[in-house]
Tab-separated table of C-alpha atoms in Angstrom:
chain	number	residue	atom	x	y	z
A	190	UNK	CA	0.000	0.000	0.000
A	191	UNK	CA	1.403	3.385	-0.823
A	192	UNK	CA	1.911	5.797	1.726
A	193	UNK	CA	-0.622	8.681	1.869
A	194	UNK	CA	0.548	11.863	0.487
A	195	UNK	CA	2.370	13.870	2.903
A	196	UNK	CA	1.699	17.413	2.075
A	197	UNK	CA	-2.265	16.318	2.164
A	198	UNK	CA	-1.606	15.078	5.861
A	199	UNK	CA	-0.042	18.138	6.696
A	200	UNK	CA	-2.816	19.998	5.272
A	201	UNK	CA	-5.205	18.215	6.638
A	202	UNK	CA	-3.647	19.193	9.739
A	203	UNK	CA	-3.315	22.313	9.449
A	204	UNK	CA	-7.479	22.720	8.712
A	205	UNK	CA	-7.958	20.817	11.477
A	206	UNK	CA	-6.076	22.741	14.055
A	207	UNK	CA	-7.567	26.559	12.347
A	208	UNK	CA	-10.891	24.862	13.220
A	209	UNK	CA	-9.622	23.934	16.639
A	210	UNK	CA	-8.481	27.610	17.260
A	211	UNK	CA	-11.840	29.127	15.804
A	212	UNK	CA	-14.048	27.163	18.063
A	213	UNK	CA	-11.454	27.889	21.000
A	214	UNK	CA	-12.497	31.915	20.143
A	215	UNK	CA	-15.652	30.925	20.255
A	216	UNK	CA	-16.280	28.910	22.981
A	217	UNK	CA	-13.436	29.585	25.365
A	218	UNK	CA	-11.121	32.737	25.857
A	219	UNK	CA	-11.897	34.996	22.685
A	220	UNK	CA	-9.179	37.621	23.591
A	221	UNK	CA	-6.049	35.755	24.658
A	222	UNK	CA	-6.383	33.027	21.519
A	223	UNK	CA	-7.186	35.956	19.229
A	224	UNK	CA	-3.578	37.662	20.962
A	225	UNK	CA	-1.579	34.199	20.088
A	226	UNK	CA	-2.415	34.478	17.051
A	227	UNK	CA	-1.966	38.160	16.258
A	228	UNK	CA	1.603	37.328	17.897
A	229	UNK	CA	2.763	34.983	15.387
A	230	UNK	CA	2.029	31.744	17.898
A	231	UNK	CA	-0.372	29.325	16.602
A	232	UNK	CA	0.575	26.894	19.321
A	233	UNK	CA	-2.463	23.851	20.564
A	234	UNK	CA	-0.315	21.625	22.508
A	235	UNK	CA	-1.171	17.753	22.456
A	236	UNK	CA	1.395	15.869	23.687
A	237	UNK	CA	3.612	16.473	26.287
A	238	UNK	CA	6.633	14.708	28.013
A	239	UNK	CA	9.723	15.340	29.397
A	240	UNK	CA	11.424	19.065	28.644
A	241	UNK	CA	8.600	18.720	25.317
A	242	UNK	CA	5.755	20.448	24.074
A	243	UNK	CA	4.346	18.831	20.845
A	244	UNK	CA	1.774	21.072	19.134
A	245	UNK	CA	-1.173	19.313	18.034
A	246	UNK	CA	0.236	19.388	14.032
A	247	UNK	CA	3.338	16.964	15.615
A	248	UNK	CA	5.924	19.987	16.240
A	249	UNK	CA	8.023	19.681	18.664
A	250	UNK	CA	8.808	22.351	21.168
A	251	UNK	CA	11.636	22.982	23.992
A	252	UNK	CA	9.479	24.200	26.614
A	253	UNK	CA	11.503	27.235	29.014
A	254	UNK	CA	8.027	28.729	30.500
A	255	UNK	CA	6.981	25.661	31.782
A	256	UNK	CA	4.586	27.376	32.881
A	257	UNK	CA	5.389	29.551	35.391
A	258	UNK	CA	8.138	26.796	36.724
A	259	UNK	CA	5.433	24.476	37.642
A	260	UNK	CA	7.357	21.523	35.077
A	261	UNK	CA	10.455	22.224	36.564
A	262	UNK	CA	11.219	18.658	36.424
A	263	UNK	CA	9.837	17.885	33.058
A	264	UNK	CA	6.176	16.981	32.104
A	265	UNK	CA	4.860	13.867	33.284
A	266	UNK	CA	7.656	12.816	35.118
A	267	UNK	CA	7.619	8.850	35.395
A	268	UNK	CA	7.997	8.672	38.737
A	269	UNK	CA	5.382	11.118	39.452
A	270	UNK	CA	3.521	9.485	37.344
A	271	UNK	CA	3.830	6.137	38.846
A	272	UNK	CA	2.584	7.583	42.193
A	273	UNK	CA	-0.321	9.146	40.569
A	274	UNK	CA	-0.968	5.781	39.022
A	275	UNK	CA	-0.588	3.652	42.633
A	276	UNK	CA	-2.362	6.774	44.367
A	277	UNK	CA	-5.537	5.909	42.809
A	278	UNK	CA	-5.889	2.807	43.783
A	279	UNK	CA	-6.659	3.811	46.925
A	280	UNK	CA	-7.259	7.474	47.480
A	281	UNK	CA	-9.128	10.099	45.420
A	282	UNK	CA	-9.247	13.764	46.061
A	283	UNK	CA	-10.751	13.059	49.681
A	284	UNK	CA	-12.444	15.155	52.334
A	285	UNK	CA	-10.579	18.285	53.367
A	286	UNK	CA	-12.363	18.268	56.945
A	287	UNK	CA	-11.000	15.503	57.958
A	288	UNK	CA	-6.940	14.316	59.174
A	289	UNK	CA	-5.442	12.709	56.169
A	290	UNK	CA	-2.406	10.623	55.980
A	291	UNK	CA	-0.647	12.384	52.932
A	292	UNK	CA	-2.201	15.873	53.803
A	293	UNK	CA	-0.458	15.733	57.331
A	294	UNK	CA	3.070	13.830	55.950
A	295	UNK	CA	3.208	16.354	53.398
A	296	UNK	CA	2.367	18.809	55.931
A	297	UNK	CA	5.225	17.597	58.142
A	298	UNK	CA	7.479	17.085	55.383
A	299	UNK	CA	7.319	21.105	54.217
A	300	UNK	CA	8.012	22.322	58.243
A	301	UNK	CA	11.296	19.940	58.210
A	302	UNK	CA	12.435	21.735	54.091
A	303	UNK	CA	11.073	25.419	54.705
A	304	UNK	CA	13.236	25.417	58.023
A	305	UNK	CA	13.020	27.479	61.352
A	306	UNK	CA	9.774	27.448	63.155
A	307	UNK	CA	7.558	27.541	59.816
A	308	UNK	CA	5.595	24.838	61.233
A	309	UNK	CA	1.774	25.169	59.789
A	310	UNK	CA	0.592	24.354	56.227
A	311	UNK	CA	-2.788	25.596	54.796
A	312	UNK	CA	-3.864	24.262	51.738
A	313	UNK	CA	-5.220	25.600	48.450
A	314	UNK	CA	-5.525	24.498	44.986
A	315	UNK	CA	-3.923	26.922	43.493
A	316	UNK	CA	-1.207	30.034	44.205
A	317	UNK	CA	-3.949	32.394	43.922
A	318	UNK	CA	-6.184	30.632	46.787
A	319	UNK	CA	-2.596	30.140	48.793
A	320	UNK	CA	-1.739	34.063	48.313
A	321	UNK	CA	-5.294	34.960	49.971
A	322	UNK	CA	-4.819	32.427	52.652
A	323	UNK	CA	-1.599	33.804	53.362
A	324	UNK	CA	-3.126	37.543	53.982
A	325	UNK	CA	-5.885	36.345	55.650
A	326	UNK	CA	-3.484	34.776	57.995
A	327	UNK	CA	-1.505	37.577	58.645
A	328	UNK	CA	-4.105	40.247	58.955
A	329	UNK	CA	-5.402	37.642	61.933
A	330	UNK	CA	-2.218	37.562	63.720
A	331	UNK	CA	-1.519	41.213	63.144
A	332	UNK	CA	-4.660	42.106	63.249
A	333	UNK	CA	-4.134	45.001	60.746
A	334	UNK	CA	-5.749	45.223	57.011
A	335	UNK	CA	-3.264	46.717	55.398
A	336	UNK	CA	-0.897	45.024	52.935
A	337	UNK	CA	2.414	46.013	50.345
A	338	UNK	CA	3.315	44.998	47.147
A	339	UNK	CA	5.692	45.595	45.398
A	340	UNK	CA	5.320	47.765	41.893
A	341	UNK	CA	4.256	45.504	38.919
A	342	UNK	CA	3.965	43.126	41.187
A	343	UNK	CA	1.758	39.488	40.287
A	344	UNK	CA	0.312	37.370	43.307
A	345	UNK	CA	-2.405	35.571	41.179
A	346	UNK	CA	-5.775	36.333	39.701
A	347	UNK	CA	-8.337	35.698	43.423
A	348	UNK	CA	-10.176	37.696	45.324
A	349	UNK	CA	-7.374	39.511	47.611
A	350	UNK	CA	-4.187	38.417	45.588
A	351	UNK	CA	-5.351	40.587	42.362
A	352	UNK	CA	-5.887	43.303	44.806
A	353	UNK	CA	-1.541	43.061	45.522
A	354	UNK	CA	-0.620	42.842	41.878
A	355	UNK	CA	-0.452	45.359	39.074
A	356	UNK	CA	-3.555	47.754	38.245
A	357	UNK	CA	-3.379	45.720	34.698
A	358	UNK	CA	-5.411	42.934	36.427
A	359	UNK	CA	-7.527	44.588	39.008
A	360	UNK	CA	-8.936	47.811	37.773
A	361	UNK	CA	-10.914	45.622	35.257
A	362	UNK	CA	-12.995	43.868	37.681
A	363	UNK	CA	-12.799	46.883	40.126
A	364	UNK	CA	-10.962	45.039	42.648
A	365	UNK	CA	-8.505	47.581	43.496
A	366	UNK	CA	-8.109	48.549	46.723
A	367	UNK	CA	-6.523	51.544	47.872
A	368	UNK	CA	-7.130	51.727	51.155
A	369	UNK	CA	-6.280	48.124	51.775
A	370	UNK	CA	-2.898	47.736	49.361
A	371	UNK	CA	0.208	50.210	48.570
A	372	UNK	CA	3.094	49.030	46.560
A	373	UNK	CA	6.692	49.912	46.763
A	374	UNK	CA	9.063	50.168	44.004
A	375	UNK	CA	11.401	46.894	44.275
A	376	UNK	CA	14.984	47.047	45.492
A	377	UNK	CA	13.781	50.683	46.780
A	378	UNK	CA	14.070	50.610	50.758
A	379	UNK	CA	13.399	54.330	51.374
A	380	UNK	CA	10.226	53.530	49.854
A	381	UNK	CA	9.687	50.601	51.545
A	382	UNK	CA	10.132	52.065	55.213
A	383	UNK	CA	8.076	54.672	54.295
A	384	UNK	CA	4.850	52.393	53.948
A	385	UNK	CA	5.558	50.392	57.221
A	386	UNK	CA	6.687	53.102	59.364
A	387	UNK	CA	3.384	54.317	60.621
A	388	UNK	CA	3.014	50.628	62.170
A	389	UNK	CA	-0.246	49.863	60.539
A	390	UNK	CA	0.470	46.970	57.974
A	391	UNK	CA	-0.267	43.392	58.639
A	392	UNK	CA	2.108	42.324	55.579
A	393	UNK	CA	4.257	42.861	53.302
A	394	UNK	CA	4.712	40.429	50.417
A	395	UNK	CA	6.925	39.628	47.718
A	396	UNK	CA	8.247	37.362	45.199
A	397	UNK	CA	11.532	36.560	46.148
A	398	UNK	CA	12.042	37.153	42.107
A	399	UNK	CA	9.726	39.054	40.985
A	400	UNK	CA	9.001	36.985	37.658
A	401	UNK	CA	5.943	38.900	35.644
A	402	UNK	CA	7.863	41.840	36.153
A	403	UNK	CA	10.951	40.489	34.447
A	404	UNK	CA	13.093	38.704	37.308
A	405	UNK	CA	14.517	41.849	38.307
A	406	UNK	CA	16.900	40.364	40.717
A	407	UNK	CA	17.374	41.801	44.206
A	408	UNK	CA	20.568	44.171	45.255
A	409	UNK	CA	22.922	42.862	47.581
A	410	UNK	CA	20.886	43.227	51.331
A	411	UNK	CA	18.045	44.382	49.986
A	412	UNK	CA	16.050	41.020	51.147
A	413	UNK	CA	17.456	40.873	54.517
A	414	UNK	CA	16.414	44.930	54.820
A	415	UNK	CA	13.244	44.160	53.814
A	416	UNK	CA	12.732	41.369	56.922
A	417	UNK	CA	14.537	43.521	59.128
A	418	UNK	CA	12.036	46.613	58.079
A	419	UNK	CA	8.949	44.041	59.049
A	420	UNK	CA	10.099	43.314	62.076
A	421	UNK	CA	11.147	46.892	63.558
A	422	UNK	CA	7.940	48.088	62.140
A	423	UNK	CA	5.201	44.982	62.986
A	424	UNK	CA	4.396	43.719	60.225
A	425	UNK	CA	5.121	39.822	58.748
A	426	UNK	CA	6.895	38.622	55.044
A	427	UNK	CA	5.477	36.861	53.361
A	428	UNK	CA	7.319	35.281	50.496
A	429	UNK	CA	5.511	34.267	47.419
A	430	UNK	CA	7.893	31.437	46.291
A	431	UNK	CA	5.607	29.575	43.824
A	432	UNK	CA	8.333	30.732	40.724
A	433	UNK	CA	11.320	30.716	42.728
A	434	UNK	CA	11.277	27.748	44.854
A	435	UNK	CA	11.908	24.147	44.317
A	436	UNK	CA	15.497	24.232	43.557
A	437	UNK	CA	14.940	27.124	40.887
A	438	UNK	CA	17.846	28.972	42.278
A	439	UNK	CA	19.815	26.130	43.747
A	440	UNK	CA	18.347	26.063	46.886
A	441	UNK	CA	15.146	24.462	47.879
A	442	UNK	CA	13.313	27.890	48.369
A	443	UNK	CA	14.738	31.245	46.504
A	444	UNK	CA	14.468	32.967	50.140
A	445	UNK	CA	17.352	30.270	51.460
A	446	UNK	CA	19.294	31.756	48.816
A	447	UNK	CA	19.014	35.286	50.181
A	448	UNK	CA	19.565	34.150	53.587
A	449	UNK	CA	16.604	35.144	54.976
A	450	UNK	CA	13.296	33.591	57.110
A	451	UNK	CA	9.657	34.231	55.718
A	452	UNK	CA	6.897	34.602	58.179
A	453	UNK	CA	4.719	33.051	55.836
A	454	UNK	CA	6.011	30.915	52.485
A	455	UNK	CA	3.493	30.125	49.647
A	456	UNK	CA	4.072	27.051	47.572
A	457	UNK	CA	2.073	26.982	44.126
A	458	UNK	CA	0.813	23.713	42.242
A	459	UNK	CA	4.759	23.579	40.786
A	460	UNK	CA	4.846	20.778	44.337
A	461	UNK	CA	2.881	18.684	42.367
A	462	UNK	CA	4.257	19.518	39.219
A	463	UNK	CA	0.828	20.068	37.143
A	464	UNK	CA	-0.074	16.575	38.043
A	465	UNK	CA	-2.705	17.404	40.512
A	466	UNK	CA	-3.789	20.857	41.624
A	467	UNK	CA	-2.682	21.517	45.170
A	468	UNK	CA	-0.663	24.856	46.653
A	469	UNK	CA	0.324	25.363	50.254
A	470	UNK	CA	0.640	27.702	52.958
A	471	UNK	CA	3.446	27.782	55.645
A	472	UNK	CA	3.113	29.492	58.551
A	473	UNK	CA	5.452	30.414	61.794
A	474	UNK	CA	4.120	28.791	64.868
A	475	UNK	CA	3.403	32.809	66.439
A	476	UNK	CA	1.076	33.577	63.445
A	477	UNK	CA	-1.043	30.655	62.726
A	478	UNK	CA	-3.214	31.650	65.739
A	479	UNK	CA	-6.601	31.285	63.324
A	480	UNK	CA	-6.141	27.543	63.201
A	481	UNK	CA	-6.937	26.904	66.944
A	482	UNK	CA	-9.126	29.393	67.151
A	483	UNK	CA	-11.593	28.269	64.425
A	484	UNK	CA	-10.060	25.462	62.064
A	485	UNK	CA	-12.843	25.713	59.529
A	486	UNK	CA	-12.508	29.176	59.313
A	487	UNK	CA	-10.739	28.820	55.643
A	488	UNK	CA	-12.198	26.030	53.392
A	489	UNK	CA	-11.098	24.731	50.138
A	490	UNK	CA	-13.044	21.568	48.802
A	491	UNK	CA	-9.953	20.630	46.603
A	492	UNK	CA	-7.527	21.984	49.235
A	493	UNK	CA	-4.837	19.323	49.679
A	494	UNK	CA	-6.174	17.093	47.504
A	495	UNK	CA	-4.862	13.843	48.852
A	496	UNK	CA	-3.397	12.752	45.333
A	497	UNK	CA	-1.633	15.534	45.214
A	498	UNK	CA	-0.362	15.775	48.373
A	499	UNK	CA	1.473	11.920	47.550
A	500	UNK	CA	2.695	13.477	44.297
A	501	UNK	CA	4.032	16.456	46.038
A	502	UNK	CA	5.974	14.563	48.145
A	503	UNK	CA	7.632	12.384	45.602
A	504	UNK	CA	8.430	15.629	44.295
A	505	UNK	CA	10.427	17.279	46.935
A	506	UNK	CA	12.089	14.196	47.580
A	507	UNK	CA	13.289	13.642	43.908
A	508	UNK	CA	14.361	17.028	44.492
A	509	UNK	CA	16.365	16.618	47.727
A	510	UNK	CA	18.525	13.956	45.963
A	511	UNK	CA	22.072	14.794	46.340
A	512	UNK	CA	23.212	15.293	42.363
A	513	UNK	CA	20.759	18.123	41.963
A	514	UNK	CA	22.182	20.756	43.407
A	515	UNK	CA	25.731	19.921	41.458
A	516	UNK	CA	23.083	19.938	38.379
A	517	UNK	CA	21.079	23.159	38.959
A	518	UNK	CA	24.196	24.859	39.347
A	519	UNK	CA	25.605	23.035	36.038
A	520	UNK	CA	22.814	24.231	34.021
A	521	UNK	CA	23.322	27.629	35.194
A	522	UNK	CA	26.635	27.746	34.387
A	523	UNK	CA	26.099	26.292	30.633
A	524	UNK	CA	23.588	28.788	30.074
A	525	UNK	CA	25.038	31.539	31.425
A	526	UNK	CA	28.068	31.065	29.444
A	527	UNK	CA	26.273	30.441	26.372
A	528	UNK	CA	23.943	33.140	26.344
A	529	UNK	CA	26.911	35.330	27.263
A	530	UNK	CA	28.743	34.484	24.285
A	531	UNK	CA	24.773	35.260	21.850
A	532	UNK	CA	25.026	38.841	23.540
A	533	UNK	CA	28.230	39.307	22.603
A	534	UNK	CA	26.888	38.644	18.580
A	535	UNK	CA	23.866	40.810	19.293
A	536	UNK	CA	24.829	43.377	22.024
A	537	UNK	CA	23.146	45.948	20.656
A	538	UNK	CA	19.629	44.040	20.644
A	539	UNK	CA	20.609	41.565	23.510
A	540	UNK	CA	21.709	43.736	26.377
A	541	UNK	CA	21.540	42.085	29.006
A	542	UNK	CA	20.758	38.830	31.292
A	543	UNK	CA	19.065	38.830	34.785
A	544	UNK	CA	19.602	35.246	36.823
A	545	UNK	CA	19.644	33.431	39.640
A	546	UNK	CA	20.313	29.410	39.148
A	547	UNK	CA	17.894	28.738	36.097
A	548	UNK	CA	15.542	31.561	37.257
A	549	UNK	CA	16.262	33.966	33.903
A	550	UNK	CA	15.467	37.127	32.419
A	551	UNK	CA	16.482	37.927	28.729
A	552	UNK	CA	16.541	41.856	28.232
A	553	UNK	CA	16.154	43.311	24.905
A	554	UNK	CA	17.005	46.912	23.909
A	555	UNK	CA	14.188	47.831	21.859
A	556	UNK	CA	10.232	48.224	22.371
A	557	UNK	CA	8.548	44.949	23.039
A	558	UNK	CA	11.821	43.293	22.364
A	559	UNK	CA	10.875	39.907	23.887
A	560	UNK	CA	7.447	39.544	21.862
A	561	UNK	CA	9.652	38.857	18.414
A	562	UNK	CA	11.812	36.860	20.111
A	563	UNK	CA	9.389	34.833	21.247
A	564	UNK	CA	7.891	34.287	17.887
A	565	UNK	CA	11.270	33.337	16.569
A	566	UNK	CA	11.877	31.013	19.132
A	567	UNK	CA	8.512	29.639	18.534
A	568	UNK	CA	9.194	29.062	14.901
A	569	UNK	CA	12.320	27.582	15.662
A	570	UNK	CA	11.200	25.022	17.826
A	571	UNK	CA	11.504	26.756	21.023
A	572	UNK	CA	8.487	28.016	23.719
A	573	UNK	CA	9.434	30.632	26.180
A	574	UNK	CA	7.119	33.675	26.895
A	575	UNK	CA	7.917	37.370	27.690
A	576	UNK	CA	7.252	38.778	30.709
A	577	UNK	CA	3.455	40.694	31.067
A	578	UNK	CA	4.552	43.358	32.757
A	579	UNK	CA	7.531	44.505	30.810
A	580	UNK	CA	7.377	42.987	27.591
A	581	UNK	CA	11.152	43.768	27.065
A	582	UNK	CA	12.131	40.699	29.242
A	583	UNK	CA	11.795	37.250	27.871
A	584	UNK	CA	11.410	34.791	30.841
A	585	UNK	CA	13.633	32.249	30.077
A	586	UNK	CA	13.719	28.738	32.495
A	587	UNK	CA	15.648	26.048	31.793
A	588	UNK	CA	14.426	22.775	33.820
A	589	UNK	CA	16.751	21.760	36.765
A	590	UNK	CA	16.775	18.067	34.886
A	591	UNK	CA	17.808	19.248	31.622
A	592	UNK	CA	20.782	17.256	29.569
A	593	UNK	CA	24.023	18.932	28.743
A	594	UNK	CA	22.794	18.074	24.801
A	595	UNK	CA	19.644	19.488	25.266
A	596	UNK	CA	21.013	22.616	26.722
A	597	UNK	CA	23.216	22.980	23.889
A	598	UNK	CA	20.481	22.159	21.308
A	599	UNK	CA	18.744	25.192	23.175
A	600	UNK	CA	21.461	27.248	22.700
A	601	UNK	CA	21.911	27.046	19.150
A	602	UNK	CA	18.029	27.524	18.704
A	603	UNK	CA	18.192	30.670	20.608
A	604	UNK	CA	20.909	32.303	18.372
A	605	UNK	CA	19.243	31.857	15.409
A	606	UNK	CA	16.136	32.861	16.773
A	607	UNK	CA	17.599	36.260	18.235
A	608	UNK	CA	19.648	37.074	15.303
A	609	UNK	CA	15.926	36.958	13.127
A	610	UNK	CA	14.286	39.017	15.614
A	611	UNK	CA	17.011	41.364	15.782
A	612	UNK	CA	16.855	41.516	12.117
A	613	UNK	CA	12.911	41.864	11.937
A	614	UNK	CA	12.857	44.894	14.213
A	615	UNK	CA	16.179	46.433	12.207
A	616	UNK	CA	14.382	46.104	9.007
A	617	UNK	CA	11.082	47.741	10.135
A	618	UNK	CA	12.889	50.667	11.820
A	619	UNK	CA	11.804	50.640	15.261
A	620	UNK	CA	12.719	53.126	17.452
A	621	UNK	CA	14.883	51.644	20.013
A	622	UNK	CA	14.676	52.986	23.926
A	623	UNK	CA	17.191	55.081	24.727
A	624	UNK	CA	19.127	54.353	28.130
A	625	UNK	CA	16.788	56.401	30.051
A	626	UNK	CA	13.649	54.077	29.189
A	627	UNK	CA	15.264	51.062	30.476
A	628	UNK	CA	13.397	50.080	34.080
């Protein structure tokens, strides 16, 4: 039998896939597929495995979002997998009023890694649902409304964490709150005393890396400040590590990289690695006061979903393994180097790179520099997003598993792919920011 014709498979493709994306404007999220594909990014992911995205016309894809960190291991991990796969055998989601054996081990197993007397976990199903548990745990200890951000800031998309991020999300559903939440400029601590010095904040709360905003990375003290700031002044950190922990910056949690001790730590659904939805909440013995007072006073149906809470375990322990430290800081190393050497070809587009262990920033010199890039990358096999709130970033993170071939197959992708965009915006003209525009 002859084989089938193979531009008529690919076409056939193709049609099928437009028809996929009109129904998904018509039925699902009408703006953001509409921006994909005003961006140059046609992508419907199918199958996934490993570092891989595979776009529903067989394309393969590098994937550096992974989505917001939560694959930092790879997509369907076999090992997670295999727990998943034993876990329901037995267990299901369960009932979140009730003790649970992998709700409590996992519970224990977070106080032991998040260190000092971070004892509590609270849990969500999601970073958004952790971020609000988090202030409504530290307006109760405090108790004090008032909460600060940091400018540009993203916490998540829920009822109190929109009201900490950038106007961008909250003005549209008129959940801003200015009475309730100020933000600070980052790495500013003039600023930042100013806003707890009158004694009347609960919290303040940060990424440890602020990643929507670019991974701006913090000055030399500035974290430690910061803590020191909360205590003279009252008022409890909270660290938002659900891009920046989980080995991200070769330590466990991005703030044991600073050197510093949250009051509060939120843990996104990256612990479960996409598997399962779960996020948690750790809290410092002092401050979880709430929880003896009135244990149901928070309740999440799918909060600590006992699946998850098996997979999340596997997790951290796969992650506690000796060689992957050594490996983190291998990877960071490669790609620091290589990316180094792509600047040096393209140092008047590619200006400059923000990092801390495989957390990455890719700064461009001209307006919207990381949207072409990304398209470029796209095209060349290659999925990595720019950053919302300053679209001149590209965030850019490598897996903490990835193979020294794979990195270099990344590498050479993302020269070609810069070298086009740099191209692109030379031949149209752009104007290109001058020093004083950089943020």
């Amino acid at each position: 039998m002859a084989n089938p014709d193979n531009s008529e498979m690919l076409e056939a493709q193709s049609q099928e896939k437009k028809e996929f994306i009109r129904k998904s404007i018509e039925f699902w999220n009408p703006g953001k597929t509409q921006f994909w594909q005003d961006v140059g990014v046609d992508l419907v992911i199918d199958r996934r495995q490993d570092y891989f995205l595979y776009d529903m016309d067989g394309r393969r894809l590098i994937d550096v979002h992974l989505n917001g960190g939560t694959y930092n291991i790879g997509h369907r991990h076999p090992e997670l997998v295999e727990v998943l796969n034993r876990g329901t055998q037995r267990f299901d989601m369960g009932n979140h009023h009730f003790p649970a054996l992998g709700r409590t081990a996992l519970a224990e197993k977070l106080a032991k890694s998040c260190g000092g007397d971070l004892r509590y976990t609270i849990y969500g199903s999601g970073g958004g649902e952790a971020i609000d548990i988090a202030i409504k745990t530290a307006r109760h200890a405090k108790q004090k409304k008032k909460i600060v951000s940091i400018v540009k800031a993203y916490h998540g998309h829920t009822g109190l964490a929109v009201a900490t991020g950038s106007e961008r999300f909250s003005k549209l559903f008129l959940s801003d709150r200015p009475d309730e939440f100020f933000s600070v400029p980052f790495n500013d601590l003039n600023a930042m005393e100013d806003a707890l010095k009158g004694k009347d904040v609960a919290a303040v709360i940060m990424e440890t890396i602020p990643a929507t905003y670019g991974f701006p990375m913090p000055l030399p003290g500035y974290l430690t400040e910061v803590k020191k700031l909360c205590e003279r002044y009252d008022a409890l950190y909270i660290a938002d590590e659900v891009q920046t922990g989980m080995m991200r910056t070769g330590e466990m949690w991005g703030y044991q990289r600073y050197g510093i001790q949250p009051d509060i730590v939120v843990i996104g659904t990256g612990i479960s690695r996409g598997m399962v939805p779960i996020a948690c909440v750790v809290v410092r013995g002092p401050y979880a006061g709430w929880l003896k007072q009135d244990g149901f006073a928070h309740i999440s149906t799918m909060g600590g979903a006992e699946l998850g809470c098996l997979v999340a375990m596997k997790t951290l322990e796969i992650l506690e393994r000796p060689q992957i430290k050594p490996m983190v800081n291998y990877i960071s190393e490669l790609m620091a180097s290589g990316l180094s050497e792509i600047m040096k070809l393209y140092s008047d587009f590619f200006v400059g790179i923000r990092q801390c262990g495989v957390v990455m920033g890719l700064e461009f010199d001209y307006p919207e520099g990381a949207k072409p890039v990304m398209k470029h990358l796209y095209e060349n096999g290659v999925w990595a997003i720019f950053s919302t709130l300053d679209a001149r970033i590209l965030q850019f993170k490598p897996g903490v598993l990835m193979t020294a071939s794979l990195c270099e197959e990344l590498l050479e992708r993302v020269e070609r792919s810069i070298g086009l965009a740099r191209a692109e915006g030379k031949g149209r003209g752009k104007r290109r920011y001058a020093a004083g525009d950089r943020g």
